[in-house]
Short mmCIF file of C-alpha atoms in Angstrom, two decimals:
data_model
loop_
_atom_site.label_atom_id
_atom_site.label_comp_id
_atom_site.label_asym_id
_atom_site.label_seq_id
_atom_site.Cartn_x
_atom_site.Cartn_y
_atom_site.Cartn_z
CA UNK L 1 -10.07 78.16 -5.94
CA UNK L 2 -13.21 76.71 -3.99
CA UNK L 3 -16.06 79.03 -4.71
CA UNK L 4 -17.46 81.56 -1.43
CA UNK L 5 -20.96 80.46 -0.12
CA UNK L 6 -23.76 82.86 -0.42
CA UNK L 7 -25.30 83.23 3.30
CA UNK L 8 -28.41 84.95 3.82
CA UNK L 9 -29.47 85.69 7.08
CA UNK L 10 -32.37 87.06 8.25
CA UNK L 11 -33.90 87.60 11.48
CA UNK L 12 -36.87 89.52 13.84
CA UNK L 13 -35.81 92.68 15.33
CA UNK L 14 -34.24 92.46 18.18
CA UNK L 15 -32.18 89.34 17.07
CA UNK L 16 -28.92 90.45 16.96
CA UNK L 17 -28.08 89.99 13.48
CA UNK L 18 -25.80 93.06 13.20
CA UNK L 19 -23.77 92.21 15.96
CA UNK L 20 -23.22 88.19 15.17
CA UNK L 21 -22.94 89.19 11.20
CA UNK L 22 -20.48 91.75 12.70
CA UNK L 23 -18.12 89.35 14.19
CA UNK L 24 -18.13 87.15 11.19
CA UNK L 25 -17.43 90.27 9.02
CA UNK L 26 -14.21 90.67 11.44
CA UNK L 27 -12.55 87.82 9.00
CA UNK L 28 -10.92 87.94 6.13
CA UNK L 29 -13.17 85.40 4.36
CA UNK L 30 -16.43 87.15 4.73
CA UNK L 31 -18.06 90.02 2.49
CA UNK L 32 -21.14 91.85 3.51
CA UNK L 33 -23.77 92.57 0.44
CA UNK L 34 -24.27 95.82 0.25
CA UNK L 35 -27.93 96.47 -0.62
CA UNK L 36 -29.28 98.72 -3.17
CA UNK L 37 -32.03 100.94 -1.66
CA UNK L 38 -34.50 104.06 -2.73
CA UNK L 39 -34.80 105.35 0.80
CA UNK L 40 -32.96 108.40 2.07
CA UNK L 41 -29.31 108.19 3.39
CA UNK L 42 -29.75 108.68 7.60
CA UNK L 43 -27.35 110.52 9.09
CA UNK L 44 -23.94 108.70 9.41
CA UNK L 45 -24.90 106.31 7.02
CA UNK L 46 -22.29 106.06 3.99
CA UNK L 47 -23.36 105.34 0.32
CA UNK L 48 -21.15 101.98 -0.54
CA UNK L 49 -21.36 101.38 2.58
CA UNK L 50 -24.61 100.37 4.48
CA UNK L 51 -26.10 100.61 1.26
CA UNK L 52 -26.40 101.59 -2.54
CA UNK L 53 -28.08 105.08 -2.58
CA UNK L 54 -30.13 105.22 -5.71
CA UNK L 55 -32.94 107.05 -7.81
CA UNK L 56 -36.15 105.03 -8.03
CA UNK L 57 -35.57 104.97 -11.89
CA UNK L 58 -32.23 103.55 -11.63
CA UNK L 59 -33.53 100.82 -9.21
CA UNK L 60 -36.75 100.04 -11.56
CA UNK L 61 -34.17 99.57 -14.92
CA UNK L 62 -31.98 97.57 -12.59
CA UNK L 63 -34.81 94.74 -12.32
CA UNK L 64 -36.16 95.39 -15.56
CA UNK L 65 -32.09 94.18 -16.73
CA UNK L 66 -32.49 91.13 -14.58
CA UNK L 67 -29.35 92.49 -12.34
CA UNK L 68 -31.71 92.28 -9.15
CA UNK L 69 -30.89 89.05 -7.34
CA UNK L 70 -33.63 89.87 -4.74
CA UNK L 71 -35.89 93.46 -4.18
CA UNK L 72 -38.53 94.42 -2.24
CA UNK L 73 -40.58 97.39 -1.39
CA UNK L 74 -41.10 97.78 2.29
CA UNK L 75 -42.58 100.96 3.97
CA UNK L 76 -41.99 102.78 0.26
CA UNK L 77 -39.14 102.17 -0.39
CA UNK L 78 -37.17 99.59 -2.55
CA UNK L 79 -34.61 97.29 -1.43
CA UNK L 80 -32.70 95.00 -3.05
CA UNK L 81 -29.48 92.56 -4.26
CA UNK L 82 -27.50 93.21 -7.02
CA UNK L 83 -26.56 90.24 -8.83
CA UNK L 84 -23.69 91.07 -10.37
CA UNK L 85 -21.43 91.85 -7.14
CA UNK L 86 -22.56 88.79 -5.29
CA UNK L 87 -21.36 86.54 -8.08
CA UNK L 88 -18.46 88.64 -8.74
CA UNK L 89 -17.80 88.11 -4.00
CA UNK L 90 -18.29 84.05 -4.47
CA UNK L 91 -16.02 83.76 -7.54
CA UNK L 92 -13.19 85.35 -5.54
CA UNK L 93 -13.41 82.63 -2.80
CA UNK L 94 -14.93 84.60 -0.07
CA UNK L 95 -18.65 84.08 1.38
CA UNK L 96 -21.10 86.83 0.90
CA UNK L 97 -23.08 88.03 3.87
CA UNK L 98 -26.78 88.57 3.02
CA UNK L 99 -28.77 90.10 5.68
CA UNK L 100 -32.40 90.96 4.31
CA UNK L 101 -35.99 90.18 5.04
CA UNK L 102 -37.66 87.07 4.84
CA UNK L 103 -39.97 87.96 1.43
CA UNK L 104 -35.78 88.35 -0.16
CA UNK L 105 -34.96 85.41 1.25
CA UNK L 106 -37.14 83.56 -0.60
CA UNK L 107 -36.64 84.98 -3.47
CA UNK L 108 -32.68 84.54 -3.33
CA UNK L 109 -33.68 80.94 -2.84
CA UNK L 110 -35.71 80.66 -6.00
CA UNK L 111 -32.81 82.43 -8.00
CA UNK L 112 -29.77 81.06 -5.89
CA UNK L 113 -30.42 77.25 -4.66
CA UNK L 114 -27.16 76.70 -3.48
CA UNK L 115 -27.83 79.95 -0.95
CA UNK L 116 -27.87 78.84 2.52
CA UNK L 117 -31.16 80.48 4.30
CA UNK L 118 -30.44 80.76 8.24
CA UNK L 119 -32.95 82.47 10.66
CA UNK L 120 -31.55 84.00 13.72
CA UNK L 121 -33.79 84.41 17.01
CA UNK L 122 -33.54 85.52 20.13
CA UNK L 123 -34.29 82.46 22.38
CA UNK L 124 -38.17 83.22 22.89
CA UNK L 125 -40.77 86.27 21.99
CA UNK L 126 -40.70 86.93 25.60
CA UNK L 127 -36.94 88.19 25.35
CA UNK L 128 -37.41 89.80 22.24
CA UNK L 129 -39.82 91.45 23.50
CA UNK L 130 -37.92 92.60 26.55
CA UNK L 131 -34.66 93.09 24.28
CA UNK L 132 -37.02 95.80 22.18
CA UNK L 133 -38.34 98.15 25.08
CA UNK L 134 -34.67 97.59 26.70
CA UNK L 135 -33.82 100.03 23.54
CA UNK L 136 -35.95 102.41 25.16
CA UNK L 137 -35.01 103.92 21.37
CA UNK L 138 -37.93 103.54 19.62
CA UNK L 139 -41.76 104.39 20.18
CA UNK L 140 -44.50 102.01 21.88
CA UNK L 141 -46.11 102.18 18.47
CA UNK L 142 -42.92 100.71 16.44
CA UNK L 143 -42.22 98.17 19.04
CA UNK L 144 -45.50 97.16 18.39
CA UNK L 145 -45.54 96.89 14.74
CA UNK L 146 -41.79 95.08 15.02
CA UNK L 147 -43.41 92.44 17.48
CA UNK L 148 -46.42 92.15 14.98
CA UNK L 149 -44.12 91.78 12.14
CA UNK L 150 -42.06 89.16 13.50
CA UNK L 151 -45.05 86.85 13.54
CA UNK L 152 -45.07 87.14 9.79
CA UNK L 153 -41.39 85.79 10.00
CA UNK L 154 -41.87 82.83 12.10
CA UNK L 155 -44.53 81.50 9.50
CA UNK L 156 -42.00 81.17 6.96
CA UNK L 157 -39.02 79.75 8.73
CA UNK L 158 -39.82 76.77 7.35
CA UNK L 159 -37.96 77.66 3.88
CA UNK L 160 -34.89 78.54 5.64
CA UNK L 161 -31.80 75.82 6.04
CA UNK L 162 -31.06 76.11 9.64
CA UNK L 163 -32.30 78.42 12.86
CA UNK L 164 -29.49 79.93 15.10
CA UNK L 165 -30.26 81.28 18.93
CA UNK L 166 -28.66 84.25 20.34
CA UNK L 167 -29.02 83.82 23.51
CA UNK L 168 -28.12 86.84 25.63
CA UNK L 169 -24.50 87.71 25.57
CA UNK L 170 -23.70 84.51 23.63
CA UNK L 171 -23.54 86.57 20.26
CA UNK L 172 -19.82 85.18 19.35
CA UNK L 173 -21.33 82.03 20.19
CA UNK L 174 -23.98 82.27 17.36
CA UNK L 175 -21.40 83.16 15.44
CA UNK L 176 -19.52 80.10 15.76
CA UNK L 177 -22.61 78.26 15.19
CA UNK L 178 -23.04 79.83 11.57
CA UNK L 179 -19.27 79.33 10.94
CA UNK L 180 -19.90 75.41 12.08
CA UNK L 181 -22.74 75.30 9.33
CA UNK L 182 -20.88 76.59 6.35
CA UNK L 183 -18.23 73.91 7.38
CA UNK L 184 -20.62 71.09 7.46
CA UNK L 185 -22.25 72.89 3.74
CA UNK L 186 -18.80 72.65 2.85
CA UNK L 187 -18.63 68.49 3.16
CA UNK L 188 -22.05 67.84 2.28
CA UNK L 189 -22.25 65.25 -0.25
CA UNK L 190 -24.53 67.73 -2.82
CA UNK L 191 -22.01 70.38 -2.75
CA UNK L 192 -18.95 67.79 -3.32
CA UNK L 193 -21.09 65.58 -6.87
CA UNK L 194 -16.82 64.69 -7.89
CA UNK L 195 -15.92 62.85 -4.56
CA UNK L 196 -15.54 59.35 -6.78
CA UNK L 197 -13.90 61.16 -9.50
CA UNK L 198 -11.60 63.69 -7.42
CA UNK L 199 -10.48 60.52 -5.51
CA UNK L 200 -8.97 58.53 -8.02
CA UNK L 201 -7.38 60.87 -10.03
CA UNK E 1 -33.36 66.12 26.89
CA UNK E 2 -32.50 66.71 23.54
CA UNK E 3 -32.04 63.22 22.09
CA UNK E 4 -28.41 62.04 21.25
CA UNK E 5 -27.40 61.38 17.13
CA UNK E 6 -26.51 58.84 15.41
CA UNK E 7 -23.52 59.30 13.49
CA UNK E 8 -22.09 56.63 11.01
CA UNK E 9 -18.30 56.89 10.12
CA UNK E 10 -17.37 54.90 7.29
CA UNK E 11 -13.91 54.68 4.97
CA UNK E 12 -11.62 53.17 3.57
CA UNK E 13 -8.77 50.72 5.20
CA UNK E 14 -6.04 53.73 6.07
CA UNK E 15 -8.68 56.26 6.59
CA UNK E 16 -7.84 56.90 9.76
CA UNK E 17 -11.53 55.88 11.03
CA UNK E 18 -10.02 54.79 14.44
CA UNK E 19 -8.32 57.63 15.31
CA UNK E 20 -10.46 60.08 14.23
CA UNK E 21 -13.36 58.28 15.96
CA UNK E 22 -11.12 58.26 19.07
CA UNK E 23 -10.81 62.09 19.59
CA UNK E 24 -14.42 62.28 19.63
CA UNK E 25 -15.12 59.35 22.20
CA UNK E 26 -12.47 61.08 24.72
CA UNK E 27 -15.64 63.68 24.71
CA UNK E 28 -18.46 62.44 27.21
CA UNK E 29 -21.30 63.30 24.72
CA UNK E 30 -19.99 60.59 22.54
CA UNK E 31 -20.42 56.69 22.80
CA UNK E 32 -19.24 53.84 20.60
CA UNK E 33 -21.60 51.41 19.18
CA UNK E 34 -20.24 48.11 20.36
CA UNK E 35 -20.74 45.83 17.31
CA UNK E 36 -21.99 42.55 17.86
CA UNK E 37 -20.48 39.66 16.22
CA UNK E 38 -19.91 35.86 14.92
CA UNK E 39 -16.19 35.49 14.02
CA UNK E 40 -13.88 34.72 16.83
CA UNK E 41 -11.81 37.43 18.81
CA UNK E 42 -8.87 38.33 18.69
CA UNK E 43 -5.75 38.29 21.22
CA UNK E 44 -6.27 41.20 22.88
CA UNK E 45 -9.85 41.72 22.24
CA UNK E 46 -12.35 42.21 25.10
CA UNK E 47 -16.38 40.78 24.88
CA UNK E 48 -18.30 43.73 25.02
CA UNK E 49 -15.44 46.23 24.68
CA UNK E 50 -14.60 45.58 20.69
CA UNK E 51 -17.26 43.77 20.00
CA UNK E 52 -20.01 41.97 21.15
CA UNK E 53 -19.29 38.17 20.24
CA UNK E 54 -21.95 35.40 20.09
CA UNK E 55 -22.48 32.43 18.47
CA UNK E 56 -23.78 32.16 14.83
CA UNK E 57 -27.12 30.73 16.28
CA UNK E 58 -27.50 33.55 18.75
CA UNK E 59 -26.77 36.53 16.28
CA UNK E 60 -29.60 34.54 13.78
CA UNK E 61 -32.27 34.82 15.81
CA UNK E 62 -31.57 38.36 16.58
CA UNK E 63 -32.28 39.16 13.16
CA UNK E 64 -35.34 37.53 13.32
CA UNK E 65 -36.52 39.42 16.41
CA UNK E 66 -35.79 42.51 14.53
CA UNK E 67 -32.90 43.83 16.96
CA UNK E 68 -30.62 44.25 14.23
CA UNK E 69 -30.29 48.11 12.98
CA UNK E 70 -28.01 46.52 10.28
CA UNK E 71 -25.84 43.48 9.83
CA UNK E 72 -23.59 42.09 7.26
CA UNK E 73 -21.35 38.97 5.98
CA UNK E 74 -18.33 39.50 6.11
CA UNK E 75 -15.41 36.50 4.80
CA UNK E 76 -18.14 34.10 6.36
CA UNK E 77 -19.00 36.30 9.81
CA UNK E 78 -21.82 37.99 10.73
CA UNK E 79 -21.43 41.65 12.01
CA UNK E 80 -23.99 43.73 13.05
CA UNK E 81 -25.62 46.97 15.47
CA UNK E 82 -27.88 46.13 17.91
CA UNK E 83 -30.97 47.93 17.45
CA UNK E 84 -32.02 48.28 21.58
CA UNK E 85 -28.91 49.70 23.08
CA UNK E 86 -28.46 52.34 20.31
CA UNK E 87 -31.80 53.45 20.75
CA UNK E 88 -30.97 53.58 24.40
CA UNK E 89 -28.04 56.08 23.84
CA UNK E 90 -29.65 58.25 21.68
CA UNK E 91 -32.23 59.03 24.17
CA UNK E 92 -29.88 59.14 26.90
CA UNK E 93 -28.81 62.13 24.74
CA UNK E 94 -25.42 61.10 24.04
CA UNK E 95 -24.27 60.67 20.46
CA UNK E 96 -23.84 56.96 19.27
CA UNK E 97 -20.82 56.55 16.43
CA UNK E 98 -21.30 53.36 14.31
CA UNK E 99 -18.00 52.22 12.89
CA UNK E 100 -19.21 50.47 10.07
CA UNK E 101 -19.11 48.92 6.41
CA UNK E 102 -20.70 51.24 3.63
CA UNK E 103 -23.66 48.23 2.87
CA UNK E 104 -24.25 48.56 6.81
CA UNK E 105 -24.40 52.40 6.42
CA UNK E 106 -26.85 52.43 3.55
CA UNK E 107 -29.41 49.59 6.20
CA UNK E 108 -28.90 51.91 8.96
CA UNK E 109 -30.10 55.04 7.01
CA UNK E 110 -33.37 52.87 5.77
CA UNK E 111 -34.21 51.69 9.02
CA UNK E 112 -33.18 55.30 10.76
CA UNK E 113 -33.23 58.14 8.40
CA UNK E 114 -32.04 60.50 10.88
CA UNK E 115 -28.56 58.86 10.80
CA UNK E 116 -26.26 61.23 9.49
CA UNK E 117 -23.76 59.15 7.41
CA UNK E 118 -20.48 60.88 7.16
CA UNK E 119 -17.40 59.22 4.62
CA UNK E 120 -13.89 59.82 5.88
CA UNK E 121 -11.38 59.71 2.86
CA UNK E 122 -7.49 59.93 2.80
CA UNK E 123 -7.00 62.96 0.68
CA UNK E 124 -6.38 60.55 -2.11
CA UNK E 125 -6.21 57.24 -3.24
CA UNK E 126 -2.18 57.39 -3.71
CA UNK E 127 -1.90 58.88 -0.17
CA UNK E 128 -4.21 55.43 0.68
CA UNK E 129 -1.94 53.08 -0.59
CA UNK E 130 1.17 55.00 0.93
CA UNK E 131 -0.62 54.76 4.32
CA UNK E 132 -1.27 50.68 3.42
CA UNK E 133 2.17 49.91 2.36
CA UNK E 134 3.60 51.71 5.30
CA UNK E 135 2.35 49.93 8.08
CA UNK E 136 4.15 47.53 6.91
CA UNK E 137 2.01 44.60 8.62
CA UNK E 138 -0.20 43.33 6.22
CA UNK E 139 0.43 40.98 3.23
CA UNK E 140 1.10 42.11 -0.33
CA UNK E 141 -2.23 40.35 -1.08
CA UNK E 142 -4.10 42.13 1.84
CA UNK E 143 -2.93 45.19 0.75
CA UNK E 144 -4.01 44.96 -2.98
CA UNK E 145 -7.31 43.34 -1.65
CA UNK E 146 -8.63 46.47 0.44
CA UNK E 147 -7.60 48.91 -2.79
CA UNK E 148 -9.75 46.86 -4.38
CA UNK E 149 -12.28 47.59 -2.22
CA UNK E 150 -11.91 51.01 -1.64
CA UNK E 151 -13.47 51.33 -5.12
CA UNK E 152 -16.60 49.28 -3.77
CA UNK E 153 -16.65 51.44 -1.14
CA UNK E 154 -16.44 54.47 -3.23
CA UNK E 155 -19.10 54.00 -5.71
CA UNK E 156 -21.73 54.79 -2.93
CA UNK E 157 -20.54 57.81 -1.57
CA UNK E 158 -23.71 59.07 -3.04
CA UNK E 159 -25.95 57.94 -0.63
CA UNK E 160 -23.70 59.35 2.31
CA UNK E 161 -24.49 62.68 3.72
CA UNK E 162 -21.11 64.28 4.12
CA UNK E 163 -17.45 63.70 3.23
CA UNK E 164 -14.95 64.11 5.46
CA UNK E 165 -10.98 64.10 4.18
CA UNK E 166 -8.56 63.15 6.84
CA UNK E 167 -5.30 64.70 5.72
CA UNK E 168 -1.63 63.79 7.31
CA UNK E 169 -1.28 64.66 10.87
CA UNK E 170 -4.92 66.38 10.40
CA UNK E 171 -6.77 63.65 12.62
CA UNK E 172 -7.73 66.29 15.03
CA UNK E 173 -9.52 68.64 12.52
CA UNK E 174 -11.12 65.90 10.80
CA UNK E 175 -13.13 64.96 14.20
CA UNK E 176 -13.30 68.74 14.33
CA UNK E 177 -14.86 68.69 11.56
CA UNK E 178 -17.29 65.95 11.97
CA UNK E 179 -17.75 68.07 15.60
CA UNK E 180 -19.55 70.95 12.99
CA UNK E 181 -21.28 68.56 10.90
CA UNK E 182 -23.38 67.19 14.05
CA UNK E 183 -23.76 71.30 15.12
CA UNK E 184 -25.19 72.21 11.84
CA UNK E 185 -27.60 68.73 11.70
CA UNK E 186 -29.11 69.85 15.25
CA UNK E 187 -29.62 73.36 14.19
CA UNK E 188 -31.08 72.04 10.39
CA UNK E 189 -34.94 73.15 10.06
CA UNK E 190 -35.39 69.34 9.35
CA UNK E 191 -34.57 68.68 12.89
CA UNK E 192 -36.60 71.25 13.85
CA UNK E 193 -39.96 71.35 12.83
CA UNK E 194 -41.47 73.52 16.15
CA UNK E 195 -39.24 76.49 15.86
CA UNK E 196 -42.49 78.68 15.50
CA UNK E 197 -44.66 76.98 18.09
CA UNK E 198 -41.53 76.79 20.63
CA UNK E 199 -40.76 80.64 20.29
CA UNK E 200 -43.79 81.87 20.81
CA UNK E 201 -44.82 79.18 23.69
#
């Protein structure tokens, strides 16, 4: 069985990413990695589900064992990848879903070269921008610091593989585009080093 | 306007390069790049349609002049891709599809690196020769001759960017296929070096 691809994408707030990893999640081929995290459950959120509830001692041996394939600390808290389960998602054919923050990204990358790193954006800051208040969810301050943060993001979408648009109400569009580029991964000559071999068998 | 791509499509004899090739010229983003050459036509074939055919003298000091993206010799012809009407394609923002031999594919990626180079492959080398031997127009000898060449043609698969396997009655989903490749290259970071400089413009 052809191995699953390991997908990370990551994107500025505001992007979409839940809703375009959503409709890929809708097939049968797609797994989403569910993060292990130190920070409090919200309400309605489901351990297993949007992510790995544990003690800040179990996350800190976790890395220590190497079974971390990405973490981070943001606001506090830790974040991360488990190893084991993403390897465990490609071996079974199906492609994992990795949506995390640029600073994991990398670091997937480093661990994980044959990861595929795509950045989603809305089509310009000025949308974003407008996409954020259009919440009308979250205070002026937060806004301000997600705007703020973003421009951290831009200045290292240069390590990522491709950049994806979702344009307003095009969402199953940007989808597509993703599914087009694991198609094209799939036929690229580095991920096929047999075709001579395979041939003439 | 974004600029068109140029796409080489190269394989084997009973590849299926024609067909393939075809469902993507009935689009009107696509245009084939009329070959120019020395060796006489053929009943049937139109000047500037099929190919572009001048004299031996003519096609000479086109190479000279430099308008040759690639050419080759071919059982004593010269066949080649000239250099100014591709160019004018591409930045008509159509696509341009070379048709051609692997050594032309290999010239056209040193003389235009952004050339994607995409290898079209029966599944198989035994489904090759069943395709060969069951056209039933071609010579014992002709037939044994381009097998022999296949493995020519194989050995530099390598320097191609993508493989593409054109299974029985799967012509359609080949150029389908070939249709994600070229959505994936224009979405590549490589191809776009201002994403942070366009997004916050």
């Amino acid at each position: 069985m052809e191995k699953g691809l390991m997908v990370v994408v990551s994107g500025p707030a505001g992007s979409g990413k839940g809703t375009v990893n959503g409709h890929l999640l809708k097939r049968d081929d797609f797994v989403y990695s569910v993060s292990a995290t130190t920070r409090a459950p919200r309400p309605q959120e489901i351990d297993g589900v949007n992510y790995h509830f544990i003690s800040r001692e179990d996350f800190l041996s976790r890395i220590a064992s190497g079974d971390m394939l990405e973490y981070t600390e943001y606001c506090g808290n830790f974040y991360g990848t488990p190893l084991k389960e993403a390897i465990e998602v490609l071996e079974s054919g199906k492609n994992l879903i990795l949506e995390i923050e640029v600073e994991g990204a990398h670091n997937v990358k480093a661990k994980y070269p044959d990861a595929i790193l795509i950045m989603l954006l809305p089509p310009s800051f000025a949308v974003q921008e407008q996409r954020l208040r259009g919440r009308g969810t979250e205070t002026e301050e937060k806004v301000l610091a997600r705007l703020e943060r973003t421009k951290e993001e831009l200045s290292v979408v240069k390590d990522y593989d491709y950049v994806v648009y979702n344009h307003d109400g095009k969402d199953i569009e940007a989808a597509e585009e993703i599914l087009a580029i694991l198609k094209a991964e799939r036929a690229s000559i580095r991920r096929n080093p047999s075709v001579k071999e395979n041939y003439f068998a």
